[in-house]
Tab-separated table of C-alpha atoms in Angstrom:
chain	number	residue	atom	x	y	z
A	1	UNK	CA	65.402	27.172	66.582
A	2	UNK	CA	65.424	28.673	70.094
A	3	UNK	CA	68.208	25.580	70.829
A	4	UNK	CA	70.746	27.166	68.932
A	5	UNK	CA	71.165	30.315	71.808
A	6	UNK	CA	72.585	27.544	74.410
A	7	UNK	CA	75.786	26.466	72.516
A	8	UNK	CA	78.120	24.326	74.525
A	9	UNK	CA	81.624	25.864	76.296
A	10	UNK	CA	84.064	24.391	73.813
A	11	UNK	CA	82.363	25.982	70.846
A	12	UNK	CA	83.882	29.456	71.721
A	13	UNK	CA	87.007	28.296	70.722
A	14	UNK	CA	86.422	25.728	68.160
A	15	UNK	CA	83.498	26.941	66.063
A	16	UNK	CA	84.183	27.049	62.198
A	17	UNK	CA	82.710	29.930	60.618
A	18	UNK	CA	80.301	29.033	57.585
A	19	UNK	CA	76.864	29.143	56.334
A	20	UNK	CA	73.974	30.282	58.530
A	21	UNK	CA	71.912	27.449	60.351
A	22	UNK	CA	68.221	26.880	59.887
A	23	UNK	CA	66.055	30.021	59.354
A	24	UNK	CA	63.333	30.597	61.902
A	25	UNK	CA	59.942	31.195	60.395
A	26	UNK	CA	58.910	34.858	59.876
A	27	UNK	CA	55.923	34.336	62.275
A	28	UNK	CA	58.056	33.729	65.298
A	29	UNK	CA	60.688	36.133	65.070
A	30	UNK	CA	58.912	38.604	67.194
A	31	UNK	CA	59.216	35.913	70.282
A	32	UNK	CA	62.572	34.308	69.415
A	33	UNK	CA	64.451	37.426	69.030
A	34	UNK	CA	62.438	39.340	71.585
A	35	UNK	CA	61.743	42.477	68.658
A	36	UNK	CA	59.577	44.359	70.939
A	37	UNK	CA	61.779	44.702	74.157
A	38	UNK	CA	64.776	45.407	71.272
A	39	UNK	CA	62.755	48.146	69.859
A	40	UNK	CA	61.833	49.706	72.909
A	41	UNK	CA	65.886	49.789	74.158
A	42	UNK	CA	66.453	51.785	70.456
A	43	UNK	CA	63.312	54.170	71.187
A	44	UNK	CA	64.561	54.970	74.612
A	45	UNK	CA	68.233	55.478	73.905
A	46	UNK	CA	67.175	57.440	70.443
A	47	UNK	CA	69.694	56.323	68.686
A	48	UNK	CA	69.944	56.413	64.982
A	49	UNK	CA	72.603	53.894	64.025
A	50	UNK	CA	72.399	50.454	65.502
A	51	UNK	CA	74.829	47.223	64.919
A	52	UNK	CA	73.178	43.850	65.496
A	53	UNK	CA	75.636	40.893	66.199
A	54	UNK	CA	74.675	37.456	65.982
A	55	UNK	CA	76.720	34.187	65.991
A	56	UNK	CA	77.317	32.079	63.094
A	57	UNK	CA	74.476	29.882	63.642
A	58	UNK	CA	72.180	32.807	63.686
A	59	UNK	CA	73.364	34.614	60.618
A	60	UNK	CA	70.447	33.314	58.822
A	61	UNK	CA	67.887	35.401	60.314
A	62	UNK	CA	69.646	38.238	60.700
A	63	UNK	CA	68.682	40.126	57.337
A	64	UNK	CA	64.785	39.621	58.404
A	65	UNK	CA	65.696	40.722	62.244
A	66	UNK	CA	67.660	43.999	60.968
A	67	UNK	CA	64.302	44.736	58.353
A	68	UNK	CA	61.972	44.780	61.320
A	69	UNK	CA	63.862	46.590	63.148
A	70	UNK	CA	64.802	49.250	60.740
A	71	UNK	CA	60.916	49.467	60.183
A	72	UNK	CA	59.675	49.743	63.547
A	73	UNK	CA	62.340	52.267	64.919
A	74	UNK	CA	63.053	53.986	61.298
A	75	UNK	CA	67.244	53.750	62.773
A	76	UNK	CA	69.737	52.433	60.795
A	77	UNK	CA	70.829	48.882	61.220
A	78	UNK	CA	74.191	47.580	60.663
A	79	UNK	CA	74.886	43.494	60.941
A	80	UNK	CA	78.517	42.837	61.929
A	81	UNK	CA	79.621	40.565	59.237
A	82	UNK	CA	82.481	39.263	61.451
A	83	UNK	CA	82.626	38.072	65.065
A	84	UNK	CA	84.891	38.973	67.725
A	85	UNK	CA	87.259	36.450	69.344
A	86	UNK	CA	84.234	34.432	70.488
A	87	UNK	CA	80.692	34.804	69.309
A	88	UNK	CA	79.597	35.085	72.773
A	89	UNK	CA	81.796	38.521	73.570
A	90	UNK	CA	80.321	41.856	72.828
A	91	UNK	CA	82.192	43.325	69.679
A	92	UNK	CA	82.473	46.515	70.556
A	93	UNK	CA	85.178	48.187	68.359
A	94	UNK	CA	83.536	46.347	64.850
A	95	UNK	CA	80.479	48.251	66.115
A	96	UNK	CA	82.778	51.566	66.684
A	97	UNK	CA	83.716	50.859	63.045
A	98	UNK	CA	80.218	51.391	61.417
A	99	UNK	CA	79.799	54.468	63.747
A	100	UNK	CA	76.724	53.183	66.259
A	101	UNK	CA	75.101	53.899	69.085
A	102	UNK	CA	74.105	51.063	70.493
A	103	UNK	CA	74.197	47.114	69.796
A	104	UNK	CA	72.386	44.418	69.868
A	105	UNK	CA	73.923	41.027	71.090
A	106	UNK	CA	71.888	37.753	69.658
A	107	UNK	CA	72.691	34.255	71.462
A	108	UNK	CA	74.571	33.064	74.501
A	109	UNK	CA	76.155	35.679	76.103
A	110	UNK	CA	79.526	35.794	78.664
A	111	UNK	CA	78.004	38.971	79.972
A	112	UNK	CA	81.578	40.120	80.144
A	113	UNK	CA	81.967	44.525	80.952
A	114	UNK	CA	83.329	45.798	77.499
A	115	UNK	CA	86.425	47.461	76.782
A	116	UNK	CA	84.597	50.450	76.168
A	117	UNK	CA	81.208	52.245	77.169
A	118	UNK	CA	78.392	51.372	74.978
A	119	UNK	CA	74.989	50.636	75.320
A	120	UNK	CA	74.388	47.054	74.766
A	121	UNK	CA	71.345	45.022	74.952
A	122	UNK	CA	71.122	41.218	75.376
A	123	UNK	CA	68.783	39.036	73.881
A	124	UNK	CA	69.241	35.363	75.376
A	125	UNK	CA	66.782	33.905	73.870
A	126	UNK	CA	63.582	31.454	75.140
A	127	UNK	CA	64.792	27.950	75.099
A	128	UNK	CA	61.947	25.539	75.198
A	129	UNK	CA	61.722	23.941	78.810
A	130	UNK	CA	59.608	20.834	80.040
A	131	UNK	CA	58.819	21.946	83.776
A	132	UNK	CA	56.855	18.560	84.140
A	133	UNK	CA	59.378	16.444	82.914
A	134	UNK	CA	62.310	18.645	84.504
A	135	UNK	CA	60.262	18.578	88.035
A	136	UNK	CA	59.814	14.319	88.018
A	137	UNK	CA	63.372	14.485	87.209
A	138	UNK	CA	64.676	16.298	90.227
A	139	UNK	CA	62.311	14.933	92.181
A	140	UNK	CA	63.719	10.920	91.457
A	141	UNK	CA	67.336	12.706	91.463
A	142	UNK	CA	66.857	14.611	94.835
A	143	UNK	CA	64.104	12.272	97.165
A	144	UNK	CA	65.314	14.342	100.381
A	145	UNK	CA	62.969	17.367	100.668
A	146	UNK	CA	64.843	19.111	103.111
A	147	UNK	CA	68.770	18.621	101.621
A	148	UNK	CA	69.724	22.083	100.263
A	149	UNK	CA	70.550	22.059	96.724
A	150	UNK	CA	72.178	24.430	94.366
A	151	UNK	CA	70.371	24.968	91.053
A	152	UNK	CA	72.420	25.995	88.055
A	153	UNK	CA	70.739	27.231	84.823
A	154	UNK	CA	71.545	28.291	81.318
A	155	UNK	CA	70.438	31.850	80.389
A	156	UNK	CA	68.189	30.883	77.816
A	157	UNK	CA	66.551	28.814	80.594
A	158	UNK	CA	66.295	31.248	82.611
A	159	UNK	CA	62.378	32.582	81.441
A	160	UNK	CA	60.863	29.569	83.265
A	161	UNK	CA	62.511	29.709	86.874
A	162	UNK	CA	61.945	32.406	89.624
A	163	UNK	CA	64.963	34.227	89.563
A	164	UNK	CA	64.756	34.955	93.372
A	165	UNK	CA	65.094	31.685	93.797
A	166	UNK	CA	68.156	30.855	91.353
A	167	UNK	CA	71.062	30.013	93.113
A	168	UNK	CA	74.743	29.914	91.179
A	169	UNK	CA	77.426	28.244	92.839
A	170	UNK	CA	78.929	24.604	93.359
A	171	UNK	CA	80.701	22.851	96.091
A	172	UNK	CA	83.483	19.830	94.806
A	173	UNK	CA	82.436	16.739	96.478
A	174	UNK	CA	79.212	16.899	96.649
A	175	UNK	CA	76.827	15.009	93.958
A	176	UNK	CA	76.452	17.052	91.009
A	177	UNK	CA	73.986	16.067	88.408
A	178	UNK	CA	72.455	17.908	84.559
A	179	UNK	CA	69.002	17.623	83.739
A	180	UNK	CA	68.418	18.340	79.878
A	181	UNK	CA	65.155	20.610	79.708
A	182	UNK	CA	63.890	19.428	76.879
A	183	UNK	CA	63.326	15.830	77.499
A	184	UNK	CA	64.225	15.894	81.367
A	185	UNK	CA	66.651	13.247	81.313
A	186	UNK	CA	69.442	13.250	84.128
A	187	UNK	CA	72.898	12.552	83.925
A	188	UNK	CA	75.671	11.975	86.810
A	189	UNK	CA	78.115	15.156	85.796
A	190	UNK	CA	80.414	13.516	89.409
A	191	UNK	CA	82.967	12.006	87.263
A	192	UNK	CA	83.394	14.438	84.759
A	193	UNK	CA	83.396	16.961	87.076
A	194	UNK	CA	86.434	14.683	88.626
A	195	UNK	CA	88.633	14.731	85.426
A	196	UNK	CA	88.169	18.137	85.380
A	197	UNK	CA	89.279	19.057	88.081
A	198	UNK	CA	92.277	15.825	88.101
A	199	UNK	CA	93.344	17.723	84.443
A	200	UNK	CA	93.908	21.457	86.101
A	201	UNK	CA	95.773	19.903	88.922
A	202	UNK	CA	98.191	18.611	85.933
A	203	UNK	CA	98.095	22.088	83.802
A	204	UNK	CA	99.079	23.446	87.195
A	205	UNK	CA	101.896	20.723	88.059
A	206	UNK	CA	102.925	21.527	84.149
A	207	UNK	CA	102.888	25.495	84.447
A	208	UNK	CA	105.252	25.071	87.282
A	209	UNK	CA	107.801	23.121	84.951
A	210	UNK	CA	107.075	25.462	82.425
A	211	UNK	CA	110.407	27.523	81.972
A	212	UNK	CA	108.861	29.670	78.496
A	213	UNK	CA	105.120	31.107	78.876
A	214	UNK	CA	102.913	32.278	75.729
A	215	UNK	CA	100.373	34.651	77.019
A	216	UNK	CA	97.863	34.647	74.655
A	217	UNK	CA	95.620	37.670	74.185
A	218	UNK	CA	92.228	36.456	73.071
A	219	UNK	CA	89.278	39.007	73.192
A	220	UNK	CA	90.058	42.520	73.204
A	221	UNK	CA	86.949	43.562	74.027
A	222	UNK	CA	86.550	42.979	77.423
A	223	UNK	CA	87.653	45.357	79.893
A	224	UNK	CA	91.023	45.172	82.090
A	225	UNK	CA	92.614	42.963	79.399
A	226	UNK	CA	95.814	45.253	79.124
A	227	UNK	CA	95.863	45.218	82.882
A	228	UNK	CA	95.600	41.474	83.584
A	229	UNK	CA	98.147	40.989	80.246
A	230	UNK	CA	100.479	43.370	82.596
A	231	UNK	CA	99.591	41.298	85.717
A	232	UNK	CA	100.511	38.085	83.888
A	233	UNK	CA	103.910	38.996	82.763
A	234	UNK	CA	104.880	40.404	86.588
A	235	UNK	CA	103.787	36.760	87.781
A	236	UNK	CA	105.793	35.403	85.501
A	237	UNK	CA	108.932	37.129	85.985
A	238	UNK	CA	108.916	36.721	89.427
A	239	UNK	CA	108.477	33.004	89.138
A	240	UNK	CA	111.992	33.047	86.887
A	241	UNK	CA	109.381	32.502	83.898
A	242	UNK	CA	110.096	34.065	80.280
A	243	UNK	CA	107.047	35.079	78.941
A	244	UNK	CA	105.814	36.291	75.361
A	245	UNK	CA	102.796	38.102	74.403
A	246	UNK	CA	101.012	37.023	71.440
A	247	UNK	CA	97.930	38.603	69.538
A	248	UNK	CA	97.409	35.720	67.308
A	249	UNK	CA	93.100	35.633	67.711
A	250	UNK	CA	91.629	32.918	67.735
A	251	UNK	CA	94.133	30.139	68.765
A	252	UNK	CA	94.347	27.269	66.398
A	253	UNK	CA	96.884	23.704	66.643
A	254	UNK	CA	98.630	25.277	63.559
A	255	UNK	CA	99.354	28.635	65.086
A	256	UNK	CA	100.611	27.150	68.437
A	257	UNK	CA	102.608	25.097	66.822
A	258	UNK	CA	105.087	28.085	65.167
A	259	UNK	CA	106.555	28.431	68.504
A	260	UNK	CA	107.752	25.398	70.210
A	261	UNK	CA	109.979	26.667	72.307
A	262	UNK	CA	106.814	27.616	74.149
A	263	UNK	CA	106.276	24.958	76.599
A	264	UNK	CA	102.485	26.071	78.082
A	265	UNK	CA	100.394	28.581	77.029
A	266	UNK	CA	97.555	31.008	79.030
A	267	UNK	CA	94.864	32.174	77.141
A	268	UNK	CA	93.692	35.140	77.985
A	269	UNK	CA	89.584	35.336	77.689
A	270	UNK	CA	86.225	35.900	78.945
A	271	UNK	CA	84.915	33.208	81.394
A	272	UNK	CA	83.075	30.858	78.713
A	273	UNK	CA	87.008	30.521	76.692
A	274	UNK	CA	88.286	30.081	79.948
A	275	UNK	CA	85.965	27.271	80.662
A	276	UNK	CA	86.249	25.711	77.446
A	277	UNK	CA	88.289	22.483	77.507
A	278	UNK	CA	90.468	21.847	74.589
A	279	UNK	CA	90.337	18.181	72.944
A	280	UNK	CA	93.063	15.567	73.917
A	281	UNK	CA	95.810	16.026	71.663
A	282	UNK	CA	94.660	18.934	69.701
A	283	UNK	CA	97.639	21.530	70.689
A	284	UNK	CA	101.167	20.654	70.867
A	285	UNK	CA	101.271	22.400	74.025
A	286	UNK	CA	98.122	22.574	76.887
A	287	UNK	CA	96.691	25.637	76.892
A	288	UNK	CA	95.801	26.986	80.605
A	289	UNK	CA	93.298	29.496	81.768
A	290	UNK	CA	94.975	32.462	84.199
A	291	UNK	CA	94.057	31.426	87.108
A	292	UNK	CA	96.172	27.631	86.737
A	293	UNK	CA	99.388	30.528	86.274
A	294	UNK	CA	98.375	32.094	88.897
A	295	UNK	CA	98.399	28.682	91.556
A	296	UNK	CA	101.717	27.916	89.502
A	297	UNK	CA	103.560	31.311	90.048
A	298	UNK	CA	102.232	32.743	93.228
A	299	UNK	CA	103.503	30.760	96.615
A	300	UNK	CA	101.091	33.021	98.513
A	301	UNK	CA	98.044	31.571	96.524
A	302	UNK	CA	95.986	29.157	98.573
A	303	UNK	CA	97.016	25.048	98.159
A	304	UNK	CA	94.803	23.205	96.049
A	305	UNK	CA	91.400	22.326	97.514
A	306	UNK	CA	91.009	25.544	99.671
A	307	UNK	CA	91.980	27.771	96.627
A	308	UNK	CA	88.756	28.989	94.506
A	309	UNK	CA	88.989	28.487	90.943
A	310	UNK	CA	87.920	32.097	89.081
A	311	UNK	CA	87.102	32.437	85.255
A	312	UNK	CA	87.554	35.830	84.839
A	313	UNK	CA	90.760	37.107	84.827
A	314	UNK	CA	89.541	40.334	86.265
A	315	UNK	CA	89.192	38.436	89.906
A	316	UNK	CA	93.050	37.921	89.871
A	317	UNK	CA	93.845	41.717	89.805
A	318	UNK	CA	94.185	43.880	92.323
A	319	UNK	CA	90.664	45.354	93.996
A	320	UNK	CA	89.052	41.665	93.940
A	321	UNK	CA	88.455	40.355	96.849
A	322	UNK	CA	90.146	37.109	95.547
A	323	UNK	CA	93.409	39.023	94.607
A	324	UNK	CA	96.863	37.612	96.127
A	325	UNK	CA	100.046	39.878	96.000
A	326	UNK	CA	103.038	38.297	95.336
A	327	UNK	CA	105.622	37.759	98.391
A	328	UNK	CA	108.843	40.201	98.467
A	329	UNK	CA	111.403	38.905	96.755
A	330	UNK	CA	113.028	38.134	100.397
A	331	UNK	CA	109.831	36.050	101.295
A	332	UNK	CA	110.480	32.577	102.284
A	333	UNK	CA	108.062	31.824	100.185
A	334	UNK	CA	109.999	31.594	97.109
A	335	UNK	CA	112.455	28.973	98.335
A	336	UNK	CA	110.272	26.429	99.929
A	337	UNK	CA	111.186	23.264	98.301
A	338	UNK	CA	109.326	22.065	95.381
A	339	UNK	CA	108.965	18.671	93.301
A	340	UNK	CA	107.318	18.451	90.777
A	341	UNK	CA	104.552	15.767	90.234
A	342	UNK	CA	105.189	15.523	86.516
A	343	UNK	CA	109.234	14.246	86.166
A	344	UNK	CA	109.873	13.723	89.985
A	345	UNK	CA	113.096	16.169	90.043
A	346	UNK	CA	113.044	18.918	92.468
A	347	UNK	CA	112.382	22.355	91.055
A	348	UNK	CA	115.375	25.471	91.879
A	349	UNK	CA	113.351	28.048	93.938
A	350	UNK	CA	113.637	30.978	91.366
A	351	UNK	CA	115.995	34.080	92.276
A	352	UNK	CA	113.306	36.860	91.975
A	353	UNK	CA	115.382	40.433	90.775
A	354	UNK	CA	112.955	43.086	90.345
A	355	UNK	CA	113.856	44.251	86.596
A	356	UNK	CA	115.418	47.893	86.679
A	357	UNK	CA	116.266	48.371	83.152
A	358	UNK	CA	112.266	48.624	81.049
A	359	UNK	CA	114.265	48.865	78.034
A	360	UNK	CA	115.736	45.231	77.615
A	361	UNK	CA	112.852	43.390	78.478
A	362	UNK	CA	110.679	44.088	76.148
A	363	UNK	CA	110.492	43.228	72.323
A	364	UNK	CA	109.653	46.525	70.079
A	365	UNK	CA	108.961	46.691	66.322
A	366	UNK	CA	111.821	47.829	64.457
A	367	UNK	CA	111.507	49.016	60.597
A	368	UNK	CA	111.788	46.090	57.444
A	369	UNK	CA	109.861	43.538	60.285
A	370	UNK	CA	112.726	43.543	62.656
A	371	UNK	CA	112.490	42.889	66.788
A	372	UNK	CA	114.925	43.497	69.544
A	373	UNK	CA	115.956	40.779	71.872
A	374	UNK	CA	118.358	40.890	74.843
A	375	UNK	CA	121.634	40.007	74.357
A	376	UNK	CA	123.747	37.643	76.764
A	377	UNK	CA	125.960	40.727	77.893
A	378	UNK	CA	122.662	42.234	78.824
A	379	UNK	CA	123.011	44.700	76.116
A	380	UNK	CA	119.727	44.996	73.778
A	381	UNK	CA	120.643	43.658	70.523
A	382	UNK	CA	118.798	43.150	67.023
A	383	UNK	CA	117.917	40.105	65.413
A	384	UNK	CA	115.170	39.999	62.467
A	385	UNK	CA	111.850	37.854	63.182
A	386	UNK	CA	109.296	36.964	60.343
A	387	UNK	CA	106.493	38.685	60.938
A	388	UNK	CA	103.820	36.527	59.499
A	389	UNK	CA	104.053	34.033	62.726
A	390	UNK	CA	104.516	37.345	64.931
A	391	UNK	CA	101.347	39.835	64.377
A	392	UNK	CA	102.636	41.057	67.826
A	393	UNK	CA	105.176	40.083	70.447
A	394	UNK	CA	106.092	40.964	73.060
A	395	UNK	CA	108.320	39.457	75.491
A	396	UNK	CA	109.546	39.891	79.131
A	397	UNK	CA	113.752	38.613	80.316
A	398	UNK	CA	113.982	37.858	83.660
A	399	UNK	CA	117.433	36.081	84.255
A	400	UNK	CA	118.235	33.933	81.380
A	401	UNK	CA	120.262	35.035	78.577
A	402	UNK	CA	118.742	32.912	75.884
A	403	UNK	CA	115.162	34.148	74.008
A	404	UNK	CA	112.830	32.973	71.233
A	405	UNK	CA	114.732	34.403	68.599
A	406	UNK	CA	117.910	32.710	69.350
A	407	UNK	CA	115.484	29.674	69.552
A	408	UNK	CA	114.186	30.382	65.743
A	409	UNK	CA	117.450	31.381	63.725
A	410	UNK	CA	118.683	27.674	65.073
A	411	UNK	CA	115.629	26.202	63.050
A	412	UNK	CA	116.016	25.173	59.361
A	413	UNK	CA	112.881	27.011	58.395
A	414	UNK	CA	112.528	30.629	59.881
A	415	UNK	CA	109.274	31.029	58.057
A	416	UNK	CA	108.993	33.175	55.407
A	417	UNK	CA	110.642	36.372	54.545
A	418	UNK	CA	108.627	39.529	52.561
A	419	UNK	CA	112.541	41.066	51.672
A	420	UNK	CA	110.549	44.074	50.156
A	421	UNK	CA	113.134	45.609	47.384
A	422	UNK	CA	115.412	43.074	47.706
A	423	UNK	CA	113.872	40.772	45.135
A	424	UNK	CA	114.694	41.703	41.222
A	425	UNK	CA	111.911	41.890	39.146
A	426	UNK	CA	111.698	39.370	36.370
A	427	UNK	CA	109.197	38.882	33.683
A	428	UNK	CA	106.586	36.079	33.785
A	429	UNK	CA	107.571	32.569	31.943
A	430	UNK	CA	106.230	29.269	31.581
A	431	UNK	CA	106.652	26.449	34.246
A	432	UNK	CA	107.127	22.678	34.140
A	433	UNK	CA	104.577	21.238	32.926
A	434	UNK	CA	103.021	17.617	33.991
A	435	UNK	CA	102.612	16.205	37.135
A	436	UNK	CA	105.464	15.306	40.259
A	437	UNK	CA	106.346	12.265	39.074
A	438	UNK	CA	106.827	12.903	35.310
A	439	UNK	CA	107.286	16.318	34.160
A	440	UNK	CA	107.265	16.589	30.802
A	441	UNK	CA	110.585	17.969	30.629
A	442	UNK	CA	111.801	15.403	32.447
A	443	UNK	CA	111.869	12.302	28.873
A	444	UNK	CA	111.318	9.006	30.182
A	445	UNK	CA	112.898	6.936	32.915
């Protein structure tokens, strides 16, 4: 059971919610779920309402983990029936919902800062570990006693090191190797770790072609998401990008693929989304992590190789010590010529115009499911979107007088259209009967 708190990367992203996994037995609950340190946090804080979030997985045990707890701390406990954008991000506005305190996060954890102050409390979990097996391992793997190495551990693994002598970090080029710490069996990661890093040099090379960006806004819970959604769209005007904002949650193939006049998008997450690699041939467009935008749209950001590569978007704003401002527009930064890698044609340095007018380049709800676009005489005009693809969108105009909604109403399908009071009401009748290729109606052929 204690396996199912280490859940790969990719899972964030393309988990399918269902039934709860395997139920651990009643006897170890107390030492998988860590119930005493849990019930000591609720003691000390006092609190009286508590919500418990677990991941799908984990869902089974969570009606016998919220019993003990109600019965050892005499609080009431709330399980969040839903997760957040990822299971492994603190949902901190479902437990605002049901009014607590305090909450309990079950399973592998980003450790991301929430949106919003709450008392949280983490419970990893105790993954079984073979230090024999895991020991003879390095030892065949690493015969040089006196070669530094850098040791890299899951959470859940984290009960059977020294933590004064864990060590996170990871220089490219140098052999990098897993160890699985169950069975102790090693694994070159070098040419993986190769493709990785050969597939963000081509998101990069293709978020420099890119003339339309989708920001995506993934979890909501973390903290400086509204900044680093502001920070994107700035990048991407000054890099003569259009960009759109848009809240769909968890991105799916069919989602993405309502607006192809996207050509990348940037999904905006907490370190283990932006780590997650999507499948070959999943999206209709690749799907980027902020900091590939930000080596696309920023000249002053370091060339590839010396530049770090950061998970968290927070690290790209400003007060990070990996922050870059952006050149002034009169920089010759901006017209150092470019080719790209992708279709060999050499790429116009964009003409950077600080926007002075806040009211055209933006898209705003309008009553009846209506948005605002700019107009080619750089007036704001009105043209009506279906709102069932657009939860919310939002959209910055640098230069170019065309948008996403001139984009749709060329398309034969617009999606569909509520027309609230428009549509008579008629009384119910009977339909054709039969199947498509005889209807009954239909006599023979």
């Amino acid at each position: 059971m204690e396996s199912t708190f280490s859940s790969p990367a990719e899972a964030a992203l393309q988990r399918e919610a269902g039934a709860g996994g395997l139920r651990t037995p009643l006897g170890d609950l107390d030492r998988v779920y860590e119930l005493e340190r849990v019930v000591g946090f609720v003691r000390d804080l006092g609190c009286q309402r508590v919500a418990l979030q677990f991941p799908d997985q984990l869902l089974g045990d969570a009606g016998a983990v919220a019993a003990r707890l109600e019965e050892a701390t005499g609080s009431k406990v709330f399980i969040l029936g839903d997760t957040a954008y990822g299971s492994c991000c603190v949902d901190v506005l479902g437990a605002e919902q049901a009014g607590a305190q305090a909450l309990v996060h079950f399973g592998p954890a980003c450790l991301s800062p929430p949106a919003r102050p709450l008392p949280i409390a983490f419970v990893l979990g105790q993954r079984s570990v073979a230090l024999e097996l895991c020991a003879k391992a390095f030892e065949a793997q690493n015969p040089d006693p006196t070669a530094p190495v850098v040791l890299l551990s899951e959470p859940a693994c984290a009960h059977a090191l020294d933590l004064s002598r864990l060590l996170l970090g990871w220089a490219p080029g140098r052999p990098f190797s897993s160890c699985c710490p169950d069975t102790g069996r090693t694994q070159d990661e070098g040419a993986r770790a190769w493709r990785l890093r050969a597939r963000r040099h081509y998101l990069v090379e293709r978020a420099r072609d890119a003339r339309v960006v989708g920001l995506l806004a993934g979890t909501l819970g973390v903290a400086r998401h509204r900044e680093a959604l502001a920070h994107l769209r700035n990048l991407t005007q000054a890099a003569g990008k259009r960009s759109y904002v848009l809240a769909l949650g968890r991105p799916t193939p069919a989602k993405l693929a309502n607006f192809p006049e996207v050509d990348v998008f940037v999904l905006l997450a907490c370190p283990l989304g932006a780590l997650a690699t999507q499948p070959s041939g999943s999206f209709f467009r690749p799907v980027l992590a902020p900091c590939e935008l930000e080596a696309a749209c920023n000249p002053a950001w370091p060339p590839s190789g010396l530049a770090p590569h950061l998970t968290h978007y927070a690290d790209l704003l400003p007060g990070s010590p990996f922050h870059v401002p952006l050149p002034p527009p009169d920089s010759e930064l901006w017209d150092t010529p470019d080719v790209s890698l992708i279709t060999g044609d050499l790429r116009p340095p964009p003409a950077w115009k600080p926007s002075t007018d806040p009211g055209c380049s933006a898209l705003t709800p309008r009553p009846q499911l209506e948005l605002a676009e700019s107009s080619p005489a750089g007036e704001c005009g009105k043209s009506p979107l279906p709102s069932e693809f657009f939860p919310h969108v939002q959209a910055t105009q640098p230069q170019s007088p065309s948008s996403a909604a001139s984009f749709l109403s060329s398309r034969s399908w617009q999606g569909l259209q509520p027309c609230l009071g428009q549509t008579p009401v008629t009384a119910a009748v009977s339909g054709r009967r039969g199947i498509a290729i005889a209807y009954e109606d239909e006599g023979s052929s």
